[in-house]
Structure formats: C-alpha cells, structure tokens
mmCIF file of C-alpha atoms in Angstrom:
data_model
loop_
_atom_site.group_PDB
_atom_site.id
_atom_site.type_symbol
_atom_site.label_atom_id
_atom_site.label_comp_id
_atom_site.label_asym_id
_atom_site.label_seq_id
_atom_site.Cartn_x
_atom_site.Cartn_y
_atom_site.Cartn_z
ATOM 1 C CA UNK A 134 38.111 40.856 -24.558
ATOM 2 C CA UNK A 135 36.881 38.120 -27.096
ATOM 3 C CA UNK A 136 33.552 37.268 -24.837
ATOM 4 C CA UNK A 137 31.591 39.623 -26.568
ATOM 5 C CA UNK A 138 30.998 38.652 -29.917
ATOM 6 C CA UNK A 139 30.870 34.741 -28.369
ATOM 7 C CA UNK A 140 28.497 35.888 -25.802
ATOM 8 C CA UNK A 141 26.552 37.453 -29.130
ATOM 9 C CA UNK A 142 26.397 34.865 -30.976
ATOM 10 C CA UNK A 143 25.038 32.177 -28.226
ATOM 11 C CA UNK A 144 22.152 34.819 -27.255
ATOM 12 C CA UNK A 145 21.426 34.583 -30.945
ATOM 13 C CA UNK A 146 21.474 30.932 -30.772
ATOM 14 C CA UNK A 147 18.899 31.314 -28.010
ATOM 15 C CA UNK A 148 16.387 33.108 -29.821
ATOM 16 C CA UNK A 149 13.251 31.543 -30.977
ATOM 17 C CA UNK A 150 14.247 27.629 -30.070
ATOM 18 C CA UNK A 151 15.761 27.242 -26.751
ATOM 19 C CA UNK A 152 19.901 26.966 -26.498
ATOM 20 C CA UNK A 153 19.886 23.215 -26.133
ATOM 21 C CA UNK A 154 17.680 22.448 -29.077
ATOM 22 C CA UNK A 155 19.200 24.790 -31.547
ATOM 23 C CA UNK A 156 22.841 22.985 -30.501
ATOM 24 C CA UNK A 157 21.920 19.493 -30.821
ATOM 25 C CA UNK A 158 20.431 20.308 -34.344
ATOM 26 C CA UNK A 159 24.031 22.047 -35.277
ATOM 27 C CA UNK A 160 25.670 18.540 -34.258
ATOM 28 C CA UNK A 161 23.346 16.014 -34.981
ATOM 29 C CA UNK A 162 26.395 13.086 -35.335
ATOM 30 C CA UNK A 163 27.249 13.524 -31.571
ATOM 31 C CA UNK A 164 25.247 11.565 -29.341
ATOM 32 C CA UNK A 165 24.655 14.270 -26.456
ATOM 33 C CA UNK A 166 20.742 14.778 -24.868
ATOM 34 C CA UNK A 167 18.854 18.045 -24.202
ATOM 35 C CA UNK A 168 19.756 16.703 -20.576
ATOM 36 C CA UNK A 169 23.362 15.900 -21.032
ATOM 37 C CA UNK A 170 23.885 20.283 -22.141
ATOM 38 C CA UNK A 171 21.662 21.261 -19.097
ATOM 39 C CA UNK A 172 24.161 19.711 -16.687
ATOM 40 C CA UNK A 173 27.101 21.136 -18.451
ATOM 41 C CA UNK A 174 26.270 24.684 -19.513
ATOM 42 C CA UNK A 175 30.079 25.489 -20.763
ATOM 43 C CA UNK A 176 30.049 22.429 -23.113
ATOM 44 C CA UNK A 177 26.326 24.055 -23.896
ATOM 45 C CA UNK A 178 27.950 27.532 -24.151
ATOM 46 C CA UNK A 179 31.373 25.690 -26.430
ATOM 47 C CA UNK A 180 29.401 24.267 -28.635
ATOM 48 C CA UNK A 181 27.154 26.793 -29.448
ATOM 49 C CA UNK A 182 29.926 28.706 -30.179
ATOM 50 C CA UNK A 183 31.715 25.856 -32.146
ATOM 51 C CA UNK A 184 28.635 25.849 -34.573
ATOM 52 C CA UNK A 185 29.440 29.410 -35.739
ATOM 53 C CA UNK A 186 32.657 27.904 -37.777
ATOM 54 C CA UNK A 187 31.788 24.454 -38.112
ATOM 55 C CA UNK A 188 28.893 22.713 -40.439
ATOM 56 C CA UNK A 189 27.158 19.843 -39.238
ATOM 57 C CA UNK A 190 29.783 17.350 -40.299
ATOM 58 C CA UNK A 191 32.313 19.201 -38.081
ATOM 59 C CA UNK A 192 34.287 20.425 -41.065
ATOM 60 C CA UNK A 193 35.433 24.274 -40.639
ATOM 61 C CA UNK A 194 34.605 26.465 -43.685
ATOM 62 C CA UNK A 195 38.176 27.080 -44.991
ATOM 63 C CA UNK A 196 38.594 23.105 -44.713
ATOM 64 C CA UNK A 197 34.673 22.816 -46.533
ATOM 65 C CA UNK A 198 35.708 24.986 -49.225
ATOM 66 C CA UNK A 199 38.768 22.916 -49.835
ATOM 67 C CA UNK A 200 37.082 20.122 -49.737
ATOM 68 C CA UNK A 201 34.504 20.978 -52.193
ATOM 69 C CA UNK A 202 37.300 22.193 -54.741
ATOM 70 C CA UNK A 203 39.128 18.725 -54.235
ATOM 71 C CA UNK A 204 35.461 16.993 -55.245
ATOM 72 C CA UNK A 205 35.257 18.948 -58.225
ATOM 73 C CA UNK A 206 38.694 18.342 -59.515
ATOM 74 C CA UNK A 207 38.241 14.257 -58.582
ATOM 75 C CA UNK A 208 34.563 14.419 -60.574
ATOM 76 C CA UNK A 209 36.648 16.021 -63.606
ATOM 77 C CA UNK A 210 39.289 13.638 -63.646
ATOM 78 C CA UNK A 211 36.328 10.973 -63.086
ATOM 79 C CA UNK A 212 34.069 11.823 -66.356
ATOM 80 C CA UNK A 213 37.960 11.816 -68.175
ATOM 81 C CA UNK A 214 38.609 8.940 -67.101
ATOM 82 C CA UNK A 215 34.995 7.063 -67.293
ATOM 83 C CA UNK A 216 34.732 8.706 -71.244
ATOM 84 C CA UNK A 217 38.000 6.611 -71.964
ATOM 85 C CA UNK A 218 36.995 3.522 -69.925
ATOM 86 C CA UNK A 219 33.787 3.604 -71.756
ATOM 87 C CA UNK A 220 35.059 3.835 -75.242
ATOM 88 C CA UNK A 221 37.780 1.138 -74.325
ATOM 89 C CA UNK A 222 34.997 -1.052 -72.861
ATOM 90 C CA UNK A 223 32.752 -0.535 -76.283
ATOM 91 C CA UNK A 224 35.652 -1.143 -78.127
ATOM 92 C CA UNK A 225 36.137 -4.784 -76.233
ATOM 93 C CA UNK A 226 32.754 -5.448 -77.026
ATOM 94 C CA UNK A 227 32.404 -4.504 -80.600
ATOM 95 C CA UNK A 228 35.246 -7.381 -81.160
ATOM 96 C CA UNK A 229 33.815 -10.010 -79.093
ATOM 97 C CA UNK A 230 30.725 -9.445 -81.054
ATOM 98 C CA UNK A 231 32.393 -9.046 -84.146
ATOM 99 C CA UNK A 232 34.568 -12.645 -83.340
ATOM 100 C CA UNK A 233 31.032 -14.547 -82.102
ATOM 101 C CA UNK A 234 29.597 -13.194 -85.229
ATOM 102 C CA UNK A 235 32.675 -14.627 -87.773
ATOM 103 C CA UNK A 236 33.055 -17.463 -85.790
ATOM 104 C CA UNK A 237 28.897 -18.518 -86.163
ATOM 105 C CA UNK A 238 28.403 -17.003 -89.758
ATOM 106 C CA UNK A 239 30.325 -15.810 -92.719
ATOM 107 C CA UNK A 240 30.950 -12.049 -92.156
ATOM 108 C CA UNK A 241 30.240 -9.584 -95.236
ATOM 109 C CA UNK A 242 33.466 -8.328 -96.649
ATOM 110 C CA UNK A 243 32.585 -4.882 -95.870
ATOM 111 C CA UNK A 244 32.534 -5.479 -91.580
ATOM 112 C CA UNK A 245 36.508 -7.947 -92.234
ATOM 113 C CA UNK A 246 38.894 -6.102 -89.627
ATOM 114 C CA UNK A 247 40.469 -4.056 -92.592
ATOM 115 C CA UNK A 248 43.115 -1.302 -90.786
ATOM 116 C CA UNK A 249 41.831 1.465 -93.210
ATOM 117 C CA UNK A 250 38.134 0.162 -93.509
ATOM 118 C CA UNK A 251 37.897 -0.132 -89.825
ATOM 119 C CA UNK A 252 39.136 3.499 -88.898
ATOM 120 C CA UNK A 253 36.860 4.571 -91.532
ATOM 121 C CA UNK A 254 33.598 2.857 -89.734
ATOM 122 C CA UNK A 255 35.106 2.571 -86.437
ATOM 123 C CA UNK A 256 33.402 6.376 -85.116
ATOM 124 C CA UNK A 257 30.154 5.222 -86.980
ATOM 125 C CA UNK A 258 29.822 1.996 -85.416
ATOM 126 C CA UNK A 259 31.015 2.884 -82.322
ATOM 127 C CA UNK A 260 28.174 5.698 -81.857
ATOM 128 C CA UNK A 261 25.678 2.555 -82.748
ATOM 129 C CA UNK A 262 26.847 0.564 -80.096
ATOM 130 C CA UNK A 263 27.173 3.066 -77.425
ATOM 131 C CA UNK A 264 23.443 4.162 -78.322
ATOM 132 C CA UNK A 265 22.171 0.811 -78.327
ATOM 133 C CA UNK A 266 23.339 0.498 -74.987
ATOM 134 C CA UNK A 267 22.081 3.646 -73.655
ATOM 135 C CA UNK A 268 18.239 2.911 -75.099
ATOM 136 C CA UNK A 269 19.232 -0.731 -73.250
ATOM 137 C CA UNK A 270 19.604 1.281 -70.051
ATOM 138 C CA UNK A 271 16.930 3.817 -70.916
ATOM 139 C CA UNK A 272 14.653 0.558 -71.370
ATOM 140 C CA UNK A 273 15.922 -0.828 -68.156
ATOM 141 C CA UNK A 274 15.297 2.634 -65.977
ATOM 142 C CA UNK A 275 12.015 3.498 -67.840
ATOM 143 C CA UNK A 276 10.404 0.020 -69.252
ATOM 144 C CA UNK A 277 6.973 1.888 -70.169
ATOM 145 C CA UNK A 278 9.160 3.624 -72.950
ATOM 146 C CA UNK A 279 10.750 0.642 -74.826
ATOM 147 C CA UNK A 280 7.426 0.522 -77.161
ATOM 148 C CA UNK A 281 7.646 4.076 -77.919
ATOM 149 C CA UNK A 282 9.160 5.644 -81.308
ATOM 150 C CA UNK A 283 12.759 6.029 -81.953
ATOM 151 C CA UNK A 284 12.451 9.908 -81.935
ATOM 152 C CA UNK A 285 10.653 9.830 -78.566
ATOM 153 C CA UNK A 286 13.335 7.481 -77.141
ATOM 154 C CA UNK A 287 16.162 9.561 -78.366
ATOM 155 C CA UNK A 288 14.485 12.880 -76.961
ATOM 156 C CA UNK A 289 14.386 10.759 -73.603
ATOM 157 C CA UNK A 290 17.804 9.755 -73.065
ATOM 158 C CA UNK A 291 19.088 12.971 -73.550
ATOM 159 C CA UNK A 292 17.334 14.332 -70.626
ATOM 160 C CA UNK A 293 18.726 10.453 -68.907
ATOM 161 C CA UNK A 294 21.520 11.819 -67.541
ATOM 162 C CA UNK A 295 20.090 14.872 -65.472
ATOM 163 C CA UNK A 296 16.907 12.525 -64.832
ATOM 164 C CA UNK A 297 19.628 10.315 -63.140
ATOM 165 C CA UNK A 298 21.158 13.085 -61.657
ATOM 166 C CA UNK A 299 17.993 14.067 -59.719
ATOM 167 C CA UNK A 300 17.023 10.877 -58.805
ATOM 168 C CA UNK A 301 20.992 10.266 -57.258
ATOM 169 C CA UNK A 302 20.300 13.418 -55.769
ATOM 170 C CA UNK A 303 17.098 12.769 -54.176
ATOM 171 C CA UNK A 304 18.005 9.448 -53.163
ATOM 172 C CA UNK A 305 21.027 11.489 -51.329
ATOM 173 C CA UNK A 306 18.349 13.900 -49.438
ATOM 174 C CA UNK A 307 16.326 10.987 -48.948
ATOM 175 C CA UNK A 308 19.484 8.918 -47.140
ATOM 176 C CA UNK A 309 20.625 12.302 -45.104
ATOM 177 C CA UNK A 310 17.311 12.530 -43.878
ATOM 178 C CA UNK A 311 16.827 8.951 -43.139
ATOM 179 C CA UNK A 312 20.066 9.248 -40.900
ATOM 180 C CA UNK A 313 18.894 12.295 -39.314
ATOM 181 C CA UNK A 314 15.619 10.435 -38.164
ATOM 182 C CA UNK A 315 17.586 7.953 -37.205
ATOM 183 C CA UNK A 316 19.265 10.125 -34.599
ATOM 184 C CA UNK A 317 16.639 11.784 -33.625
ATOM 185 C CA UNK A 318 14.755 8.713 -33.031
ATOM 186 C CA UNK A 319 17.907 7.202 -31.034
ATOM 187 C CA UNK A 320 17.292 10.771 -28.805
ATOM 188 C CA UNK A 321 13.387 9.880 -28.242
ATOM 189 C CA UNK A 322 14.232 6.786 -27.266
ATOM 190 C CA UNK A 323 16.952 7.891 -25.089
ATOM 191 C CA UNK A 324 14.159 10.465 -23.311
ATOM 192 C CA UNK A 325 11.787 7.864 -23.761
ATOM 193 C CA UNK A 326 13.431 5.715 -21.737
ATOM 194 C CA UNK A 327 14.459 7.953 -19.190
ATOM 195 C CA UNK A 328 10.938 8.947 -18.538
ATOM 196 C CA UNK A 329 9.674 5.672 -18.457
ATOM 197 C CA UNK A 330 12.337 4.480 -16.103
ATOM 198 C CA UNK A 331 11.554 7.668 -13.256
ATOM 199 C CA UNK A 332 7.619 6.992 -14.085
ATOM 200 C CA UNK A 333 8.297 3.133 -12.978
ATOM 201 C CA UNK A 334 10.104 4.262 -9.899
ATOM 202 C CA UNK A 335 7.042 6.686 -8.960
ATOM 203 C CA UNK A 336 4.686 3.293 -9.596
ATOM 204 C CA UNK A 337 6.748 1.226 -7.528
ATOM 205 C CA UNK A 338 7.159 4.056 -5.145
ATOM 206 C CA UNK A 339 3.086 4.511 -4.852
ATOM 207 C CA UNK A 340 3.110 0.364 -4.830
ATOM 208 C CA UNK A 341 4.919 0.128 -1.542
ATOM 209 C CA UNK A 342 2.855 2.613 0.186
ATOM 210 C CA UNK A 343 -0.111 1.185 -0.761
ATOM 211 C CA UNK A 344 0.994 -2.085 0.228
ATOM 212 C CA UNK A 345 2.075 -0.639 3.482
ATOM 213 C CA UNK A 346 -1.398 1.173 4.390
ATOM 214 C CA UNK A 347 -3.119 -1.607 3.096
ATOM 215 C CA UNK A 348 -0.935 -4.352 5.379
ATOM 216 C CA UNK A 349 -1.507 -2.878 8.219
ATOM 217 C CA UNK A 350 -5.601 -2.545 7.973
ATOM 218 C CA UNK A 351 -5.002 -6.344 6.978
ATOM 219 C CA UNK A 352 -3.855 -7.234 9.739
ATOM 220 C CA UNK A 353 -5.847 -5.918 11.926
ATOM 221 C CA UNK A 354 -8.791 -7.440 10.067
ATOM 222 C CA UNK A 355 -6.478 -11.166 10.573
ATOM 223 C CA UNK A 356 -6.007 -9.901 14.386
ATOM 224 C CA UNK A 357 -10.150 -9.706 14.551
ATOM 225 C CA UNK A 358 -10.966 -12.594 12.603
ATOM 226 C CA UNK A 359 -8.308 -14.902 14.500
ATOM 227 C CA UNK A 360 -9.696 -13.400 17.751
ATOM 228 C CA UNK A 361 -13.351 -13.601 17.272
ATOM 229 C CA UNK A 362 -12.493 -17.778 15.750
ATOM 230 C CA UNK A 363 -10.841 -18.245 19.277
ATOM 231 C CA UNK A 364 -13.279 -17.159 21.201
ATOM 232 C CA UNK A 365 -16.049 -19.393 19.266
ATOM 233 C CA UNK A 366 -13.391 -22.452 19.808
ATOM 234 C CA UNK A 367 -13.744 -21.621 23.685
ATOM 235 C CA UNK A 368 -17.607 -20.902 23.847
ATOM 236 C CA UNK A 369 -17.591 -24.490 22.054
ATOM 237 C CA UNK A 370 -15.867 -26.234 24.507
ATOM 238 C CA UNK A 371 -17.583 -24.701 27.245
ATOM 239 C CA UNK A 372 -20.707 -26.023 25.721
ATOM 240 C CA UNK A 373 -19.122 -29.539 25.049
ATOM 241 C CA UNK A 374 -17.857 -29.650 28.620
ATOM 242 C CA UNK A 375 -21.434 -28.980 29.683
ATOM 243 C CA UNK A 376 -22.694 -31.278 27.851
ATOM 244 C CA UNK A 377 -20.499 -34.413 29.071
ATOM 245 C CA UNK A 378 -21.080 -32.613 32.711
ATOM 246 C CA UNK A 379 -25.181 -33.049 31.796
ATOM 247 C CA UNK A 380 -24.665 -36.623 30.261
ATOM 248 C CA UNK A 381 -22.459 -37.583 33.575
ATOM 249 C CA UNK A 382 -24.749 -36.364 36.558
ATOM 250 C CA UNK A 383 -28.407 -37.598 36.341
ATOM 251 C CA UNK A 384 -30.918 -36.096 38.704
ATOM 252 C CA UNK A 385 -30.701 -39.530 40.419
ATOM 253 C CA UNK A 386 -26.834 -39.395 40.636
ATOM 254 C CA UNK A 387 -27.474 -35.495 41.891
ATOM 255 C CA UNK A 388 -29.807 -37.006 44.759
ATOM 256 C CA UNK A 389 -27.637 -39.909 45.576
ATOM 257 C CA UNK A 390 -24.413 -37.630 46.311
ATOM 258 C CA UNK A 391 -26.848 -35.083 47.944
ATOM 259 C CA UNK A 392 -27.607 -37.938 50.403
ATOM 260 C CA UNK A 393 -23.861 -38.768 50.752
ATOM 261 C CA UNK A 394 -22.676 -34.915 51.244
ATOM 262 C CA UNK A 395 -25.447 -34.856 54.259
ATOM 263 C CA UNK A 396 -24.081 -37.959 56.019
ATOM 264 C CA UNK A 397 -20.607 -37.202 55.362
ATOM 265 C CA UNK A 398 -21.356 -33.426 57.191
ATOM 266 C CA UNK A 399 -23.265 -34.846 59.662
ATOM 267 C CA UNK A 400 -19.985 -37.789 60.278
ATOM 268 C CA UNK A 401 -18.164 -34.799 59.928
ATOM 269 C CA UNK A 402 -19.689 -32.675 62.931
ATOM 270 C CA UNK A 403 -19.567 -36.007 65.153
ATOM 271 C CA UNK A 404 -16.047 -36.115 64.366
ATOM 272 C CA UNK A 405 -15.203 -32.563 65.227
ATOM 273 C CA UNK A 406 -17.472 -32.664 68.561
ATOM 274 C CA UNK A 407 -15.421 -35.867 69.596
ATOM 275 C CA UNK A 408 -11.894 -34.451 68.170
ATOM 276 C CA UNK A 409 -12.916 -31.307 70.596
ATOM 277 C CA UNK A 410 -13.228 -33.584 73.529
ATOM 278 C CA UNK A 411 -10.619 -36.094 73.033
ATOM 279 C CA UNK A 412 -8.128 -32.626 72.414
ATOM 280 C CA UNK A 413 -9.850 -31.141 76.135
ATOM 281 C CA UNK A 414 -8.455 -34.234 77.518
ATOM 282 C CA UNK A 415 -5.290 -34.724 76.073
ATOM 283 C CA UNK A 416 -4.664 -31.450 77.433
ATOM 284 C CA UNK A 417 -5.350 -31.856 80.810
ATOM 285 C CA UNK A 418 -3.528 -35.289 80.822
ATOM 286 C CA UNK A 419 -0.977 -33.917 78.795
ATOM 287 C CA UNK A 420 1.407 -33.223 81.648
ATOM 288 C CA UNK A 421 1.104 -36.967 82.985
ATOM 289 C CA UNK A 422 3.798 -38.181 79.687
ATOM 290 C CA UNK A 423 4.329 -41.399 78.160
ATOM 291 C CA UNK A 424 1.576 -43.117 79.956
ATOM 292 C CA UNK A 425 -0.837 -41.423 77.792
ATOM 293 C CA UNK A 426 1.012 -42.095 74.803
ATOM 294 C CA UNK A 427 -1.764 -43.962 73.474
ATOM 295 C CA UNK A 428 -4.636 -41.852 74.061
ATOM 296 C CA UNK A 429 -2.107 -39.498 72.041
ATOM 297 C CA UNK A 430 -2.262 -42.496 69.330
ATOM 298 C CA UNK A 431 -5.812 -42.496 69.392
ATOM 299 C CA UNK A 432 -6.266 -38.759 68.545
ATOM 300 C CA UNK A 433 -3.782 -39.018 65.969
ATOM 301 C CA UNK A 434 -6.224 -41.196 64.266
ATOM 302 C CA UNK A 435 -8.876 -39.791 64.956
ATOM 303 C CA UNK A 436 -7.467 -36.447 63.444
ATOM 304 C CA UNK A 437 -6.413 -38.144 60.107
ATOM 305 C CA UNK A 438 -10.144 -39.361 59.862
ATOM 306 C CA UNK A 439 -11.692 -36.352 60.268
ATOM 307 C CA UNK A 440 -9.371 -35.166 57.733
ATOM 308 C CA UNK A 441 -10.386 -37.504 55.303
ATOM 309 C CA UNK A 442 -13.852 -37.194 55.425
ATOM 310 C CA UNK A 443 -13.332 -33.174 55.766
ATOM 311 C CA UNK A 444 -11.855 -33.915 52.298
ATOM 312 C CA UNK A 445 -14.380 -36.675 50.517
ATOM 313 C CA UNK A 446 -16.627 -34.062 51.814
ATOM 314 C CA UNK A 447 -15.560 -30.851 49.665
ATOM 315 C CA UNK A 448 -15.068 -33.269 46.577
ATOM 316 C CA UNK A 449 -18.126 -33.827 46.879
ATOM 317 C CA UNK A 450 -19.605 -30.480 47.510
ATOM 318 C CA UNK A 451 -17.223 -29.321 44.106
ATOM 319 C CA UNK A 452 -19.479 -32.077 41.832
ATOM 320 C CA UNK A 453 -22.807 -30.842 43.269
ATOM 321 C CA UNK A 454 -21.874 -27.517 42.430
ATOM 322 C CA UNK A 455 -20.844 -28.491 38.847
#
C-alpha cells in the first residue's frame, strides 16, 4: 500500500521540531494555528505530506521548474527589449537636445543633421549620452562619488549593475522576510489572544468566588452591626421612658396615690363585706319574687360600684408599681 513511504515521511517531519511546527513553517501563507492541526490530525497528517511536493508558495516542482524557465525566457526578451527602448529613448533625447540647442544658439556645422555625418557620429555620440546618464544615475545612487575622478567613476558603474542587483536582491529577502514576520506575528497574536481571553475567564472566575465568600462574611458582619444598633435603639428608649416615668411621679405624687390606693382597698373591703351580706339576703328572699325587685336593684348597684373601685384600684396599684 502507499501508507508507507507517507507514513515515512511525516515521522521525518516529526523529528527534531514537533509535527505542527514544522507544517505551519512549510505553509506559512495559510492562516491555520498550532491549535487549529491539533484538533484535526488528518489535515495535520495531509499537509505534512503535501509539503513533500509542494514549496512554500504551493507550487509543485514540475510546475516550479516551469515556472522558473518561463522567468528566464520573459527576463531575456526583457533586456531585448529594454536595450532597444533605451537606445530609442536616447535617440529622442539627443534630438530634443539637439533642436533646444539650434533653436537657442547657432549650431556648428559639424553637429547640422547631415544623413552621412550623422551615421558617422551617431554610435559616438550616442555612447556620450548614454554614459552621461549612467554617471547621472551613478551620482544619484552613490552622491559621495560625484567629486571623485573620471577613472574612479567609470570603474564604479561598471560594477552598478550587479551593485543594483544585490541591493534588488536584498531588498527581496528583506520584503519575504518582512511578510513572514508578518505572519508569524498575526499567529502570536492569534495565541496571544487566546491565552489572554481563557486567563480573563480564570480572573473573572476567581472574582466571583471571592465575591461570593466575601458576601456572605459581609453580611453577617451587616446582620451584627444592624442587630447590636437595634438593640441600643431599645435600651434608649427604655431609658427615655424611664426618664419621663421619673419626671412624671414625684415622691409627693408617689405618697399621694399611696394614700388613695389605701382608702380605695379599705372602700373596697367595705364594699365586698356589704356585697356579701346584701347577696346572703337576696338569697334567702330570693324565692319571695317581684316584691324584692328592688332590693335586687340595689345590689345591682352596689355590684357595679364595687366594680369600679375594684378597677380605679388596680390602675392605681399598676402606676405605683411603675
């Protein structure tokens, strides 16, 4: 079966680096995490095996190699086709100079736009203008050598081009690994954020049950204030009612209702003694009917008075205890 040399080639992946590192590197442009490969261990195991015929731009290596002969054959047909466009452009400008020039000053018969003349000086002046416009660029890319010699300058721009050619080069690397940081900072942050979010959740987590623990020893610390305040409040107006009880009853209002409470018991025995004899009699006359309807009368009252001093009595007997 074909699961061996796969099987092969993702235990080779695994060596060293784990699996998941070594695959995100091989496919930096897709936008997967470490944990995005752990929950899907066939993409994890695809992949890895993908990377054995694909580069990091997801080109296979038949299509690469194509590819890289196409680029050659365009940068050939390129430097063709820039030599002409450059010798057509110098051209242009030799005769606008050449028209500024007759058209501001008499030109010397020597530079007139003779056919046979010009084809004659045409190479010659052409070099001229194409090197003054490469020691113009030279000057431009590398000011600290426009005061230098001519020989020095000319030994300079013909090392320009591969100077350029490292500096496009490095400026390439420098790009490429600008847009791999780029990813790899867009992972971090990814992670970053992750872990940030679950470490919030813990905090809030901890939050509640501290808020919780600590609730519930605050409220029993309200329930003992609040209980301890109440019971002041009601040791305060036992005190106040004393008070107005002290500022009420004098000693000589204490002796004066003393005096009354002894009458009214000694009234009150009378009464009873004669409520006793008066109930004795309506008793035995009790059988006789209406003719001692008003001796019954006369109990009656008698009764309600006893009753009403029986009760001036205990009021009084309630404010001498107070």
């Amino acid at each position: 079966m074909s699961a061996g040399p796969e099987s092969t080639h993702v235990s080779s992946l695994g060596r060293g680096d784990s699996l998941h590192q070594q695959v995100l590197s091989s496919f930096p442009l897709c936008d997967m995490t470490e944990e995005d490969l752990t929950q899907n261990p066939q993409l994890c195991k695809l992949l890895a095996t993908l990377a054995q015929h694909v580069d990091q731009t997801g080109l296979t290596v038949s299509l690469k190699t194509e590819l890289d002969k196409a680029e050659q054959k365009l940068q050939s047909q390129r430097r063709h086709w820039l030599r002409s466009e450059s010798l057509h452009k110098g051209l242009q400008e030799m005769i606008q100079d050449h028209c500024v020039r007759k058209h501001h000053a008499t030109v010397p018969p020597d530079q007139n736009m003779n056919v046979q003349r010009m084809k004659q000086s045409l190479p010659r002046e052409l070099e001229k203008h194409l090197k003054k416009k490469c020691l113009n660029l030279l000057s431009y890319y590398q000011p600290e050598w426009e005061n230098e010699s001519e020989g020095l300058k000319n030994s300079k721009l013909s090392h320009l081009s591969v100077q350029l050619d490292k500096d496009k080069k490095r400026a390439e690397s420098l790009k490429e690994t600008c847009r791999e940081n780029t990813v790899l900072l867009q992972r971090q942050t990814q992670l970053y954020l992750s872990e940030l979010t679950k470490c919030i959740q813990l905090l809030q987590s901890l939050i509640l049950d501290h808020r919780l623990k600590i609730q519930a020893d605050l409220d029993m610390k309200k329930l003992d204030y609040f209980e301890g305040k109440c019971e002041l409040v009601l040791q305060k107006i036992k005190a106040e009612m004393v008070e107005i009880q002290l500022d009420t009853y004098t000693a000589d209002s204490i002796s004066a209702h003393r005096k009354i409470r002894e009458k009214l018991e000694s009234e009150l025995k009378a009464c009873q003694v004669e409520k006793q004899s008066v109930e004795l009699k309506l008793a035995s006359f009790e059988i006789l009917g209406k003719e001692f309807e008003a001796l019954a009368e006369e109990y009656s009252r008698l009764r309600q008075e006893i009753e009403m001093k029986h009760w001036a009595l205990k009021e009084f007997t309630q404010y001498n205890d107070k």
